[in-house]
Amino acid sequence: MAELILMRRSEEIMHYPLHQATTRIGRGVNNDIAFPEAERQISRFHALVENRKDTFWLRDLTGHGILVNQESQREVVLNEGDVFSVGQWELVFRLQSQAQNQPTIIQRDADTLPMIENSPAIQVGLLSFEQDGRQRELQLEQGAIQIGSSTQAEICINNSYISGFHCRIFYKQGRYHIRDLESRNGVWLNGIKVVEAEIPDQAEIYLGKFPLQFRYLSVVETETPDMEIPGFAGIVSQDAAMERLFTLIKRMADNDLPVFIQGESGVGKELVARALHNESSRRSLPFVAFNCGAISHDLIGSFLFGHEKGAFTGASQARVGAFEEAGEGTLFLDEIGDMPLEQQVALLRVLEGGSFRRVGGVQEKISAARVITATHRNLAEGVREGWFREDLFYRISVLQLPIPPLRERPGDILLLADFFLQHFAGQRGLRFSEAARAKLQVYGWPGNVRELRNTIQRALVMTNGLDIGPDDIMLQAVSFAGGGNSTQEPSPVSLEETEKQTILQALEASKWVVSDAAKILSISRSSLYNKMKRLNIEHRK
């Protein structure tokens, strides 16, 4: 699988697999690769990577061009090793993912045990130095560690020549590197002062005047199983609320009737559609996903049914539409609630008669694709208000699959967080602190799994050490009490009540230790006490 590697100051921060047809890159939560809002040199929608029949195209969305291999480009095919810039970041394109120990989703009803595969040979670094009259030896992980006199550093060395955070040693492409963190007395590698350099075998390192020795252990083979994640057909879950969904997918997979997937934005509707396809006898045939809300209303007909050369201005050649591309496979129409009425008529004709014409064409074409639809909108309300056809509604919703929102699946929040961390972090060896895990657990997740995924991505960008703390978990400023709902409007809730419920959740998660709850909420302990007093929350001993 192709991937993008996000690099910051020559260090690998995140691996992002390019498993989607399009990958949006930019500043804000609605992107697939979402940079923090604070990075203002990155546009809200900065770039787009498109998979066009296994050829990956990079398209600039800023209007100013993107530097690809130091040349400004508006649209270009990405080749192995190409590097393009997004703000202060560099993104490296790889046709084959180089990330190790990727999580594997294990179906709980499998008849056999999961296979354990050998990971590739790796180099292991050994760092040794003398402290307090004794020799210390530390085997280095394949992540990043900070060395300094601060107790917050991963390797704390109490020495007057060493700064609080003196240097960082990190693993990249099979070797260890060292970087000076703007220390007072510098970093010396084999007698040469360095800012950043690869560490050779049998190296002598000085932090100021403090000596350390580094050597590579012999290359080792490790037999470590991939991280096993419970779930079904590519859907990560261990919550009981998803068991009924998995059962329905199994029952509906080999049925040719249309399926209507209901769920809020970000809940994973396309993933469920793919599961239906992959569990069916059509799994070896094409799966084509089409987002009705992402295309101009004037062009939906062309993208769905194709067009003939000269059918309209700009149609310089004939185009195959989504129905023809899907063939006898599966066509997934996402956000069908955004389809204009005139195209709803054309879609109904295909579903009832199995035939269609290209725009500007006269020849009848036959469709044998299974159609799966989805939306976050309330289509029953759309029928009443006149923006969705009643006959089409009943035609597409013969079989229905409701997906519970993430807030109704509390058992999946930390599981998904660990999955995304393992999925994106590459070889950094990061982990969540207990306070960070508590902060993730008590949040309402109005944006569902998509918001959680983007939050973990931002945490990878923000953190510097091996532990992701609560301050690295950047949540939306406004939490929607109870979250959104695709079938009804949320009940009005006062800001005071929302604040009170959020504080109570944090206190419960921290077992009523106020200092820990304050960390979860990213406020001071005194501020939390004041809020508890104002909201009449009595402290439980």
Coordinates of C-alpha atoms in Angstrom, one line a residue:
M1 CA 0.0 0.0 0.0
A2 CA 1.3 3.5 -0.8
E3 CA 1.9 5.9 2.0
L4 CA 3.0 9.5 2.9
I5 CA 5.6 9.9 5.5
L6 CA 5.4 13.3 7.3
M7 CA 8.8 14.7 8.2
R8 CA 9.6 17.5 10.6
R9 CA 13.3 18.7 10.7
S10 CA 14.4 15.4 9.1
E11 CA 12.5 13.3 11.7
E12 CA 9.7 10.9 10.7
I13 CA 6.6 12.0 12.6
M14 CA 3.8 10.0 11.0
H15 CA 3.0 7.4 8.4
Y16 CA -0.3 7.9 6.5
P17 CA -1.5 5.0 4.3
L18 CA -3.1 6.1 1.0
H19 CA -6.0 3.6 1.1
Q20 CA -8.6 6.1 0.0
A21 CA -9.5 7.4 -3.5
T22 CA -8.7 10.9 -2.3
T23 CA -6.7 12.2 0.6
R24 CA -7.1 15.9 1.6
I25 CA -4.3 17.7 3.3
G26 CA -4.7 21.0 5.2
R27 CA -5.3 22.9 8.4
G28 CA -8.4 21.9 10.2
V29 CA -10.4 18.9 11.3
N30 CA -12.2 18.2 8.0
N31 CA -9.0 17.0 6.3
D32 CA -7.7 13.5 6.2
I33 CA -4.2 14.7 7.1
A34 CA -5.2 17.5 9.5
F35 CA -2.5 20.0 10.8
P36 CA -3.2 22.1 13.9
E37 CA -5.0 25.4 13.4
A38 CA -1.9 27.2 14.8
E39 CA 0.1 26.4 11.6
R40 CA -1.2 29.4 9.7
Q41 CA 1.3 29.0 6.8
I42 CA -0.7 25.9 5.8
S43 CA -4.0 26.6 4.0
R44 CA -7.2 25.2 5.3
F45 CA -7.4 23.0 2.2
H46 CA -3.8 22.9 1.0
A47 CA -3.4 19.8 -1.3
L48 CA -5.1 16.7 -2.6
V49 CA -3.7 13.3 -3.4
E50 CA -5.8 11.3 -5.8
N51 CA -5.5 7.6 -6.6
R52 CA -6.4 7.3 -10.3
K53 CA -6.2 3.6 -11.1
D54 CA -3.1 3.1 -8.9
T55 CA -1.4 6.2 -10.2
F56 CA -1.2 8.9 -7.5
W57 CA -1.6 12.5 -8.4
L58 CA -0.8 15.5 -6.2
R59 CA -3.0 18.6 -6.8
D60 CA -2.4 22.0 -5.3
L61 CA -5.4 23.6 -3.7
T62 CA -3.8 26.9 -2.7
G63 CA -3.5 28.5 -6.1
H64 CA 0.2 29.2 -5.5
G65 CA 1.7 25.9 -6.4
I66 CA 3.4 23.2 -4.2
L67 CA 7.1 22.6 -4.1
V68 CA 7.7 19.0 -5.4
N69 CA 11.4 18.0 -5.4
Q70 CA 12.1 21.8 -5.1
E71 CA 10.0 22.7 -8.2
S72 CA 6.6 24.5 -8.0
Q73 CA 3.8 22.3 -9.3
R74 CA 0.0 22.7 -9.7
E75 CA -0.7 19.0 -10.5
V76 CA 1.8 16.2 -10.9
V77 CA 2.1 12.4 -10.8
L78 CA 3.9 11.2 -7.6
N79 CA 6.8 8.8 -8.1
E80 CA 8.7 6.7 -5.5
G81 CA 10.6 9.0 -3.1
D82 CA 9.1 12.3 -4.3
V83 CA 9.2 14.9 -1.6
F84 CA 6.7 17.8 -1.4
S85 CA 6.4 20.7 1.1
V86 CA 3.4 21.7 3.1
G87 CA 4.3 24.7 5.3
Q88 CA 7.3 23.7 7.3
W89 CA 6.7 20.0 6.8
E90 CA 8.0 17.7 4.1
L91 CA 5.9 14.8 2.9
V92 CA 7.7 11.8 1.3
F93 CA 5.7 9.5 -1.1
R94 CA 6.3 5.8 -1.0
L95 CA 4.6 3.2 -3.3
Q96 CA 5.1 0.5 -0.7
S97 CA 4.6 1.2 3.0
Q98 CA 7.8 0.9 5.1
A99 CA 6.1 1.1 8.5
Q100 CA 6.6 -1.9 10.7
N101 CA 4.3 -3.7 13.2
Q102 CA 1.1 -2.3 11.7
P103 CA -2.0 -3.3 13.7
T104 CA -4.0 -6.2 12.3
I105 CA -7.8 -6.4 12.8
I106 CA -8.6 -9.8 14.2
Q107 CA -12.1 -11.2 13.7
R108 CA -13.3 -12.6 17.0
D109 CA -15.2 -15.4 15.4
A110 CA -12.3 -16.8 13.5
D111 CA -11.6 -20.5 13.7
T112 CA -7.9 -20.2 13.7
L113 CA -5.3 -18.3 15.7
P114 CA -3.8 -15.2 14.2
M115 CA -0.5 -15.9 12.3
I116 CA 2.7 -14.4 13.8
E117 CA 5.1 -13.1 11.2
N118 CA 8.7 -12.3 11.7
S119 CA 9.5 -8.6 11.6
P120 CA 12.5 -7.6 9.4
A121 CA 16.0 -7.5 10.9
I122 CA 16.6 -4.4 12.9
Q123 CA 19.6 -2.5 14.4
V124 CA 19.5 -2.1 18.1
G125 CA 21.5 0.7 19.7
L126 CA 23.3 0.5 23.1
L127 CA 24.1 3.6 25.0
S128 CA 26.5 3.4 28.0
F129 CA 27.9 6.0 30.5
E130 CA 29.1 6.3 34.1
Q131 CA 26.9 7.9 36.7
D132 CA 27.1 7.9 40.5
G133 CA 30.2 5.7 40.4
R134 CA 28.6 2.9 38.3
Q135 CA 28.4 2.0 34.7
R136 CA 24.9 2.2 33.1
E137 CA 23.9 0.6 29.8
L138 CA 20.6 1.4 28.1
Q139 CA 19.2 -0.4 25.1
L140 CA 17.5 2.2 22.9
E141 CA 14.0 1.8 21.5
Q142 CA 13.1 2.6 17.8
G143 CA 11.5 5.8 18.7
A144 CA 13.0 9.1 20.1
I145 CA 14.5 9.8 23.5
Q146 CA 15.6 13.0 25.0
I147 CA 18.7 13.2 27.2
G148 CA 19.2 16.0 29.8
S149 CA 19.5 17.0 33.4
S150 CA 15.7 17.6 33.7
T151 CA 13.7 14.9 35.4
Q152 CA 11.3 15.2 32.5
A153 CA 13.9 13.8 30.1
E154 CA 13.7 10.1 29.2
I155 CA 17.4 9.7 30.2
C156 CA 18.1 12.0 33.2
I157 CA 21.8 12.7 33.8
N158 CA 22.6 15.0 36.7
N159 CA 25.7 16.9 35.5
S160 CA 26.5 20.6 35.4
Y161 CA 27.6 20.4 31.7
I162 CA 24.3 19.0 30.6
S163 CA 21.3 21.2 29.8
G164 CA 17.8 20.4 30.9
F165 CA 17.0 19.0 27.5
H166 CA 20.4 18.6 25.9
C167 CA 19.9 16.3 22.9
R168 CA 17.6 13.8 21.2
I169 CA 18.5 10.4 19.8
F170 CA 16.1 9.0 17.3
Y171 CA 15.8 6.1 15.0
K172 CA 15.4 6.7 11.2
Q173 CA 15.7 4.3 8.2
G174 CA 17.6 1.6 10.2
R175 CA 20.1 3.9 11.9
Y176 CA 20.2 6.1 15.0
H177 CA 20.7 9.9 14.8
I178 CA 21.5 12.6 17.3
R179 CA 20.3 16.2 17.4
D180 CA 21.5 19.0 19.6
L181 CA 18.5 20.7 21.3
E182 CA 20.1 24.1 21.5
S183 CA 22.1 23.1 24.5
R184 CA 24.5 25.4 26.4
N185 CA 27.7 23.3 25.8
G186 CA 27.0 21.5 22.5
V187 CA 27.0 17.9 21.3
W188 CA 30.3 16.3 20.0
L189 CA 30.4 13.1 18.0
N190 CA 33.8 11.5 17.6
G191 CA 35.5 14.8 18.2
I192 CA 33.3 16.9 15.9
K193 CA 30.7 19.3 17.1
V194 CA 27.3 18.5 15.4
V195 CA 23.8 19.9 15.3
E196 CA 22.4 16.7 13.8
A197 CA 24.2 13.7 12.5
E198 CA 23.9 9.9 12.0
I199 CA 25.6 8.0 14.8
P200 CA 28.2 5.5 13.6
D201 CA 29.0 2.2 15.3
Q202 CA 31.4 2.4 18.3
A203 CA 30.9 6.2 18.5
E204 CA 32.1 8.5 21.3
I205 CA 29.6 11.2 22.2
Y206 CA 30.2 14.2 24.5
L207 CA 27.4 16.3 25.9
G208 CA 29.5 19.3 26.9
K209 CA 32.3 17.5 28.8
F210 CA 30.2 14.5 29.8
P211 CA 31.1 11.3 27.8
L212 CA 28.8 8.6 26.5
Q213 CA 29.6 5.5 24.4
F214 CA 27.3 4.2 21.6
R215 CA 27.5 1.0 19.7
Y216 CA 25.2 -1.2 17.6
L217 CA 24.3 -4.6 18.9
S218 CA 24.5 -7.4 16.3
V219 CA 21.6 -7.4 13.9
V220 CA 18.8 -9.4 15.6
E221 CA 15.7 -11.1 14.3
T222 CA 12.6 -10.5 16.5
E223 CA 9.5 -12.5 16.4
T224 CA 6.8 -10.0 17.5
P225 CA 3.2 -10.4 16.6
D226 CA 1.5 -7.5 14.9
M227 CA -0.8 -5.5 17.3
E228 CA -4.0 -7.5 17.4
I229 CA -7.1 -5.3 17.2
P230 CA -10.6 -6.8 17.7
G231 CA -13.1 -6.1 15.0
F232 CA -14.8 -7.4 11.8
A233 CA -14.1 -7.0 8.1
G234 CA -11.8 -4.0 8.6
I235 CA -14.0 -2.3 11.2
V236 CA -12.2 -1.8 14.6
S237 CA -14.5 -2.4 17.5
Q238 CA -14.9 -4.3 20.8
D239 CA -18.1 -2.6 21.9
A240 CA -21.4 -4.6 22.2
A241 CA -23.2 -1.9 20.4
M242 CA -21.4 -3.0 17.2
E243 CA -22.2 -6.7 17.4
R244 CA -25.7 -6.3 15.8
L245 CA -24.1 -4.3 13.0
F246 CA -21.6 -7.1 12.3
T247 CA -24.4 -9.7 12.3
L248 CA -26.4 -7.6 9.8
I249 CA -23.4 -7.2 7.5
K250 CA -23.0 -10.9 7.4
R251 CA -26.7 -11.5 6.6
M252 CA -26.9 -8.8 3.9
A253 CA -23.5 -9.3 2.2
D254 CA -24.6 -11.8 -0.5
N255 CA -28.0 -10.2 -1.1
D256 CA -28.4 -8.1 -4.3
L257 CA -31.0 -5.8 -2.7
P258 CA -30.0 -2.1 -2.2
V259 CA -28.7 -1.3 1.3
F260 CA -29.1 2.1 3.0
I261 CA -26.5 3.0 5.6
Q262 CA -27.6 5.5 8.3
G263 CA -25.1 7.3 10.5
E264 CA -23.7 10.6 11.5
S265 CA -20.8 12.3 9.8
G266 CA -17.5 10.6 10.5
V267 CA -19.0 7.4 11.9
G268 CA -17.5 5.2 9.1
K269 CA -20.2 4.7 6.5
E270 CA -17.8 3.9 3.7
L271 CA -16.0 1.4 5.8
V272 CA -19.3 -0.4 6.4
A273 CA -20.0 -0.3 2.6
R274 CA -16.6 -1.8 1.9
A275 CA -17.3 -4.5 4.5
L276 CA -20.5 -5.4 2.7
H277 CA -18.6 -5.7 -0.6
N278 CA -15.6 -7.6 0.8
E279 CA -17.8 -10.1 2.6
S280 CA -19.9 -10.8 -0.5
S281 CA -19.2 -13.0 -3.6
R282 CA -18.5 -9.7 -5.5
R283 CA -15.3 -9.1 -3.5
S284 CA -13.1 -9.7 -6.5
L285 CA -15.1 -7.2 -8.6
P286 CA -14.7 -3.4 -8.5
F287 CA -15.9 -1.3 -5.5
V288 CA -16.6 2.2 -6.7
A289 CA -17.3 5.0 -4.1
F290 CA -19.0 8.2 -5.3
N291 CA -19.7 11.2 -3.0
C292 CA -22.8 13.0 -4.2
G293 CA -22.0 16.0 -2.1
A294 CA -18.5 16.5 -3.5
I295 CA -19.5 17.1 -7.1
S296 CA -21.2 20.1 -8.6
H297 CA -24.9 19.4 -9.3
D298 CA -24.4 20.1 -13.0
L299 CA -21.8 17.4 -13.3
I300 CA -23.3 14.6 -11.1
G301 CA -25.1 13.0 -14.1
S302 CA -21.8 12.9 -16.1
F303 CA -19.9 11.3 -13.2
L304 CA -22.6 8.8 -12.5
F305 CA -23.6 7.7 -16.0
G306 CA -20.7 9.0 -18.1
H307 CA -21.0 11.2 -21.2
E308 CA -20.3 11.1 -24.9
K309 CA -17.8 13.4 -26.7
G310 CA -19.3 16.8 -27.3
A311 CA -22.3 16.2 -24.9
F312 CA -21.6 19.6 -23.4
T313 CA -19.0 22.4 -23.4
G314 CA -15.7 20.9 -22.3
A315 CA -16.6 17.3 -23.1
S316 CA -13.6 16.8 -25.4
Q317 CA -13.8 13.0 -25.1
A318 CA -16.2 10.3 -23.9
R319 CA -16.1 9.5 -20.2
V320 CA -17.1 6.2 -18.4
G321 CA -19.3 6.9 -15.4
A322 CA -19.4 5.3 -12.0
F323 CA -22.1 2.7 -13.0
E324 CA -20.0 1.4 -15.9
E325 CA -16.8 1.5 -13.8
A326 CA -18.5 -0.6 -11.1
G327 CA -19.6 -3.2 -13.7
E328 CA -21.0 -6.2 -11.8
G329 CA -19.3 -5.1 -8.6
T330 CA -20.6 -2.6 -5.9
L331 CA -21.4 1.1 -6.3
F332 CA -21.4 3.1 -3.1
L333 CA -23.3 6.4 -3.3
D334 CA -22.3 8.4 -0.2
E335 CA -24.3 11.5 0.9
I336 CA -27.2 10.6 -1.4
G337 CA -29.2 13.2 0.5
D338 CA -27.3 15.9 -1.4
M339 CA -28.3 14.6 -4.8
P340 CA -30.5 17.0 -6.8
L341 CA -34.0 16.0 -7.6
E342 CA -33.4 15.7 -11.4
Q343 CA -30.7 13.1 -10.8
Q344 CA -32.8 11.3 -8.3
V345 CA -35.2 10.6 -11.2
A346 CA -32.3 9.2 -13.3
L347 CA -31.1 7.0 -10.4
L348 CA -34.5 5.6 -9.7
R349 CA -34.7 4.6 -13.4
V350 CA -31.5 2.6 -13.1
L351 CA -32.5 0.9 -9.8
E352 CA -35.9 -0.1 -11.2
G353 CA -35.0 -0.9 -14.8
G354 CA -31.3 -1.7 -14.6
S355 CA -30.5 0.5 -17.6
F356 CA -29.2 4.0 -18.2
R357 CA -27.8 6.3 -21.0
R358 CA -24.6 8.4 -21.0
V359 CA -25.2 12.1 -21.0
G360 CA -25.6 13.0 -24.7
G361 CA -25.9 9.3 -25.7
V362 CA -28.7 7.2 -27.2
Q363 CA -27.4 3.7 -26.5
E364 CA -29.0 1.9 -23.5
K365 CA -26.4 0.4 -21.2
I366 CA -27.1 -2.3 -18.6
S367 CA -26.0 -2.0 -15.0
A368 CA -25.5 -5.1 -12.9
A369 CA -23.9 -3.3 -9.9
R370 CA -25.2 -3.6 -6.4
V371 CA -26.0 -0.2 -5.1
I372 CA -25.3 0.9 -1.5
T373 CA -26.3 4.3 -0.3
A374 CA -25.6 6.4 2.8
T375 CA -26.2 9.8 4.2
H376 CA -26.0 11.7 7.5
R377 CA -29.2 13.6 6.7
N378 CA -32.8 12.6 7.7
L379 CA -34.3 11.3 4.4
A380 CA -37.7 10.8 5.9
E381 CA -37.7 14.5 6.8
G382 CA -36.5 15.2 3.2
V383 CA -39.5 13.4 1.8
R384 CA -41.9 15.4 3.9
E385 CA -40.2 18.7 2.9
G386 CA -39.9 17.8 -0.7
W387 CA -36.2 17.7 -1.3
F388 CA -36.0 13.9 -1.6
R389 CA -38.3 11.7 -3.7
E390 CA -40.5 9.3 -1.7
D391 CA -40.3 6.5 -4.4
L392 CA -36.5 6.7 -4.4
F393 CA -36.4 6.6 -0.6
Y394 CA -38.3 3.3 -0.4
R395 CA -36.3 1.9 -3.3
I396 CA -32.9 2.5 -1.7
S397 CA -33.9 1.5 1.8
V398 CA -35.1 -2.0 1.3
L399 CA -32.3 -3.1 3.7
Q400 CA -31.1 -0.7 6.3
L401 CA -27.9 -0.6 8.4
P402 CA -27.8 1.9 11.3
I403 CA -24.3 2.7 12.6
P404 CA -24.2 3.8 16.3
P405 CA -22.2 7.0 16.9
L406 CA -19.0 6.8 18.8
R407 CA -20.5 8.3 22.0
E408 CA -22.7 5.2 22.2
R409 CA -19.7 2.9 21.9
P410 CA -17.6 3.9 24.9
G411 CA -15.7 0.7 24.8
D412 CA -14.3 1.6 21.4
I413 CA -12.8 5.1 22.2
L414 CA -9.5 4.0 23.6
L415 CA -9.3 1.0 21.4
L416 CA -9.6 3.2 18.3
A417 CA -7.1 5.7 19.8
D418 CA -4.5 3.0 20.2
F419 CA -5.2 1.7 16.7
F420 CA -4.7 5.1 15.1
L421 CA -1.6 5.7 17.2
Q422 CA -0.1 2.4 16.0
H423 CA -1.3 3.0 12.5
F424 CA 0.2 6.5 12.0
A425 CA 3.2 6.6 14.3
G426 CA 5.5 4.4 12.3
Q427 CA 8.5 3.5 14.5
R428 CA 8.3 6.3 17.0
G429 CA 7.2 4.1 19.9
L430 CA 4.7 6.6 21.3
R431 CA 2.2 5.9 24.0
F432 CA -0.7 7.8 25.8
S433 CA -0.3 8.9 29.4
E434 CA -3.1 8.0 31.8
A435 CA -4.3 11.6 31.9
A436 CA -4.4 11.7 28.1
R437 CA -6.4 8.4 28.0
A438 CA -8.9 9.8 30.5
K439 CA -9.3 13.0 28.5
L440 CA -10.1 10.9 25.4
Q441 CA -12.6 8.8 27.2
V442 CA -14.7 11.6 28.7
Y443 CA -15.1 13.7 25.5
G444 CA -18.4 13.4 23.6
W445 CA -16.9 13.0 20.0
P446 CA -19.5 14.9 18.0
G447 CA -17.3 14.2 14.9
N448 CA -17.2 10.5 15.7
V449 CA -14.4 8.3 14.5
R450 CA -13.2 10.9 11.9
E451 CA -12.7 13.5 14.7
L452 CA -10.9 10.9 16.9
R453 CA -8.6 10.0 14.0
N454 CA -7.7 13.6 13.3
T455 CA -7.2 14.3 17.0
I456 CA -4.6 11.5 17.2
Q457 CA -2.9 12.8 14.1
R458 CA -2.6 16.3 15.6
A459 CA -1.3 14.7 18.8
L460 CA 1.5 13.0 16.8
V461 CA 2.4 16.4 15.4
M462 CA 2.3 18.2 18.7
T463 CA 4.2 15.8 21.0
N464 CA 8.0 15.9 21.4
G465 CA 8.6 13.0 23.8
L466 CA 7.5 9.4 23.9
D467 CA 4.4 10.1 26.0
I468 CA 1.4 11.8 24.6
G469 CA 0.0 14.0 27.4
P470 CA -3.4 15.7 27.8
D471 CA -2.0 19.0 26.5
D472 CA -1.2 17.2 23.2
I473 CA -4.9 16.1 22.9
M474 CA -6.4 19.1 21.2
L475 CA -10.2 18.9 21.2
Q476 CA -12.8 21.1 19.7
A477 CA -13.4 24.3 21.7
V478 CA -17.2 23.6 21.9
S479 CA -18.5 20.1 22.8
F480 CA -22.0 19.4 21.7
A481 CA -23.9 17.9 24.5
G482 CA -25.1 14.5 23.4
G483 CA -23.6 14.9 20.0
G484 CA -25.3 15.2 16.7
N485 CA -28.1 13.0 15.5
S486 CA -29.0 12.1 12.0
T487 CA -32.7 11.5 12.8
Q488 CA -33.6 14.3 15.3
E489 CA -32.4 17.6 16.5
P490 CA -30.5 17.5 19.8
S491 CA -32.4 18.8 22.9
P492 CA -31.4 22.3 23.9
V493 CA -28.9 22.2 26.7
S494 CA -27.5 25.3 28.5
L495 CA -23.8 26.1 28.4
E496 CA -23.7 25.8 32.2
E497 CA -25.2 22.3 32.2
T498 CA -22.7 21.3 29.5
E499 CA -19.8 22.6 31.5
K500 CA -21.1 20.8 34.6
Q501 CA -21.5 17.5 32.9
T502 CA -18.0 17.8 31.4
I503 CA -16.4 18.5 34.8
L504 CA -18.3 15.6 36.4
Q505 CA -17.1 13.2 33.7
A506 CA -13.5 14.4 34.3
L507 CA -13.9 13.9 38.0
E508 CA -15.3 10.4 37.6
A509 CA -12.5 9.5 35.2
S510 CA -9.9 10.7 37.7
K511 CA -11.6 9.0 40.7
W512 CA -12.3 12.5 42.1
V513 CA -8.7 13.5 42.4
V514 CA -9.1 17.2 41.5
S515 CA -5.5 17.8 40.3
D516 CA -5.8 14.9 37.9
A517 CA -9.2 16.1 36.7
A518 CA -7.8 19.6 36.1
K519 CA -5.1 18.0 33.9
I520 CA -7.7 16.2 31.8
L521 CA -9.6 19.5 31.4
S522 CA -6.4 21.5 30.7
I523 CA -7.1 24.0 33.4
S524 CA -5.5 24.9 36.8
R525 CA -6.6 23.2 40.0
S526 CA -7.7 26.5 41.5
S527 CA -9.8 27.2 38.4
L528 CA -11.5 23.8 38.7
Y529 CA -12.2 24.4 42.4
N530 CA -13.8 27.7 41.5
K531 CA -15.9 26.1 38.8
M532 CA -17.1 23.3 41.1
K533 CA -18.1 25.9 43.7
R534 CA -20.0 28.0 41.1
L535 CA -21.8 24.9 39.7
N536 CA -22.6 23.4 43.1
I537 CA -20.4 20.3 42.6
E538 CA -19.5 18.8 46.0
H539 CA -16.2 17.2 46.3
R540 CA -16.3 13.5 47.0
K541 CA -13.6 12.2 49.3

